[in-house]
Coordinates of C-alpha atoms in Angstrom, one line a residue:
Y1 CA 0.5 -8.3 -16.2
K2 CA -2.7 -8.2 -14.2
D3 CA -1.6 -11.3 -12.3
L4 CA 1.4 -9.4 -11.0
V5 CA 0.5 -5.6 -10.9
V6 CA -2.9 -4.3 -9.9
D7 CA -4.4 -1.0 -8.8
N8 CA -3.1 0.3 -5.5
P9 CA -5.9 0.3 -2.8
T10 CA -4.0 3.0 -0.9
A11 CA -3.2 5.1 -3.9
E12 CA -4.1 8.7 -2.6
A13 CA -2.4 8.2 0.7
D14 CA 0.7 6.7 -0.8
M15 CA 1.1 9.4 -3.5
K16 CA 0.6 12.0 -0.8
T17 CA 3.5 10.4 1.3
V18 CA 5.9 10.7 -1.6
S19 CA 4.6 14.2 -2.7
D20 CA 4.8 15.4 0.8
Y21 CA 8.3 14.1 1.2
T22 CA 9.4 15.5 -2.0
N23 CA 7.9 19.0 -1.4
A24 CA 9.5 19.0 2.2
L25 CA 12.9 18.3 0.8
V26 CA 12.7 21.0 -1.8
S27 CA 11.4 23.5 0.8
G28 CA 14.1 22.8 3.4
D29 CA 11.9 21.1 6.1
L30 CA 14.2 18.0 6.7
K31 CA 12.3 17.2 10.0
K32 CA 9.1 16.5 8.1
A33 CA 10.9 14.9 5.3
K34 CA 12.5 12.5 7.8
S35 CA 9.2 11.8 9.4
L36 CA 8.0 10.3 6.2
L37 CA 10.8 7.7 6.0
A38 CA 10.8 4.4 7.7
K39 CA 13.8 3.8 10.0
T40 CA 15.2 1.2 7.6
Y41 CA 14.6 3.5 4.6
M42 CA 17.3 3.2 1.8
S43 CA 17.7 5.4 -1.3
Y44 CA 19.3 3.9 -4.4
G45 CA 20.8 5.7 -7.4
P46 CA 21.3 7.7 -9.6
S47 CA 24.1 5.2 -10.4
S48 CA 24.2 1.5 -9.5
T49 CA 26.6 2.1 -6.8
D50 CA 24.9 4.9 -4.9
S51 CA 22.9 4.2 -1.8
S52 CA 22.1 6.1 1.4
D53 CA 20.2 5.4 4.6
V54 CA 18.0 8.0 6.2
N55 CA 20.7 10.0 8.1
Q56 CA 22.9 10.0 4.9
E57 CA 19.9 11.1 2.8
M58 CA 19.3 14.1 5.2
A59 CA 22.9 14.9 5.2
N60 CA 23.0 15.1 1.5
W61 CA 20.2 17.4 1.5
E62 CA 21.8 19.6 4.1
E63 CA 24.8 19.7 1.8
N64 CA 22.6 20.6 -1.3
Y65 CA 20.9 23.5 0.9
T66 CA 24.5 25.1 1.1
R67 CA 24.8 25.5 -2.7
H68 CA 21.2 25.4 -4.0
S69 CA 19.0 28.4 -3.8
D70 CA 15.6 29.3 -5.2
R71 CA 14.7 25.6 -5.1
K72 CA 11.5 24.4 -6.8
V73 CA 10.0 21.2 -8.0
A74 CA 7.1 20.3 -10.3
F75 CA 6.0 16.6 -10.7
V76 CA 3.3 14.1 -11.3
T77 CA 2.8 10.8 -9.5
Q78 CA 1.4 7.4 -10.4
T79 CA 0.9 4.4 -8.4
F80 CA 0.5 0.6 -8.6
K81 CA 0.7 -2.5 -6.3
V82 CA 2.9 -5.5 -7.0
V83 CA 1.1 -8.6 -5.6
S84 CA 4.1 -11.1 -5.4
G85 CA 7.7 -11.4 -5.9
P86 CA 10.7 -9.6 -4.6
Q87 CA 9.1 -6.0 -5.3
K88 CA 5.9 -7.0 -3.7
G89 CA 4.1 -3.9 -2.1
S90 CA 2.7 -0.5 -3.1
W91 CA 4.7 1.8 -5.3
V92 CA 4.7 5.4 -6.3
S93 CA 6.4 6.7 -9.3
L94 CA 7.3 10.4 -9.4
W95 CA 8.3 12.2 -12.5
G96 CA 9.4 15.8 -13.0
T97 CA 11.9 18.5 -12.8
Y98 CA 13.9 20.0 -9.9
T99 CA 14.9 23.6 -10.5
F100 CA 17.5 25.5 -8.4
T101 CA 20.1 28.3 -8.7
V102 CA 23.8 27.8 -8.3
N103 CA 26.1 30.8 -8.7
A104 CA 23.3 32.9 -10.1
K105 CA 22.8 30.2 -12.7
I106 CA 19.2 28.6 -13.0
L107 CA 19.5 24.9 -13.4
T108 CA 16.8 22.3 -14.3
L109 CA 17.2 18.7 -13.4
P110 CA 14.9 16.1 -14.8
I111 CA 14.0 13.5 -12.1
Q112 CA 12.3 10.2 -11.8
I113 CA 11.8 8.4 -8.4
T114 CA 10.1 5.1 -7.8
S115 CA 9.4 4.4 -4.1
S116 CA 8.0 1.6 -2.0
V117 CA 5.4 2.9 0.5
S118 CA 3.7 1.4 3.6
N119 CA 1.6 2.7 6.3
G120 CA 2.5 6.3 5.4
K121 CA 6.2 5.8 5.3
M122 CA 8.6 5.4 2.4
L123 CA 10.7 2.2 2.7
K124 CA 13.1 2.6 -0.2
S125 CA 13.3 4.7 -3.3
F126 CA 15.1 4.4 -6.6
V127 CA 16.2 7.8 -7.9
Y128 CA 17.1 8.5 -11.4
F129 CA 18.6 11.7 -12.7
D130 CA 21.0 12.8 -15.4
N131 CA 24.2 14.2 -14.0
L132 CA 25.5 15.2 -17.4
A133 CA 22.5 17.5 -17.8
I134 CA 23.6 19.5 -15.1
Y135 CA 27.1 19.6 -16.0
Q136 CA 26.2 20.7 -19.5
Q137 CA 24.0 23.4 -18.1
L138 CA 27.1 24.6 -16.2
G139 CA 29.1 24.9 -19.4
Y140 CA 31.1 21.6 -19.2
T141 CA 31.5 19.7 -22.3
L142 CA 32.1 15.9 -23.2
T143 CA 34.9 15.2 -25.3
P144 CA 35.2 11.7 -26.8
P145 CA 38.5 9.7 -26.7
D146 CA 40.8 9.7 -29.8
N147 CA 40.1 6.7 -31.6
E148 CA 43.4 6.1 -33.4

């Protein structure tokens, strides 16, 4: 493990970049959020077929702002550096909750984001959240198929 993953020498700066980005998104400051992304930034997830570039990511949040109000986020971050291989670089993991209101209903979405960071910019992120958790909070149910 220690031959592949080590302490991140730019830990504080990298965690600040990801924290500032997340807080900017939730507060509605897309200009600041976009300034923290590399021009080639890509976001992946939550499903294996979901991805978006910088402009798509900003457009997704603009759309969220039309539906989500009273947005809040609470999270912790942790960081590490991969020294070789395809995931080489500094990484920040963010784990927390995004809370927002839709149609007078308060919803809480557990989130996990892992981002590659270099020189104060996020290069790519892998975003994980549970869509079913939101649907259930909105009153939807999951019905298994008949097994006859």
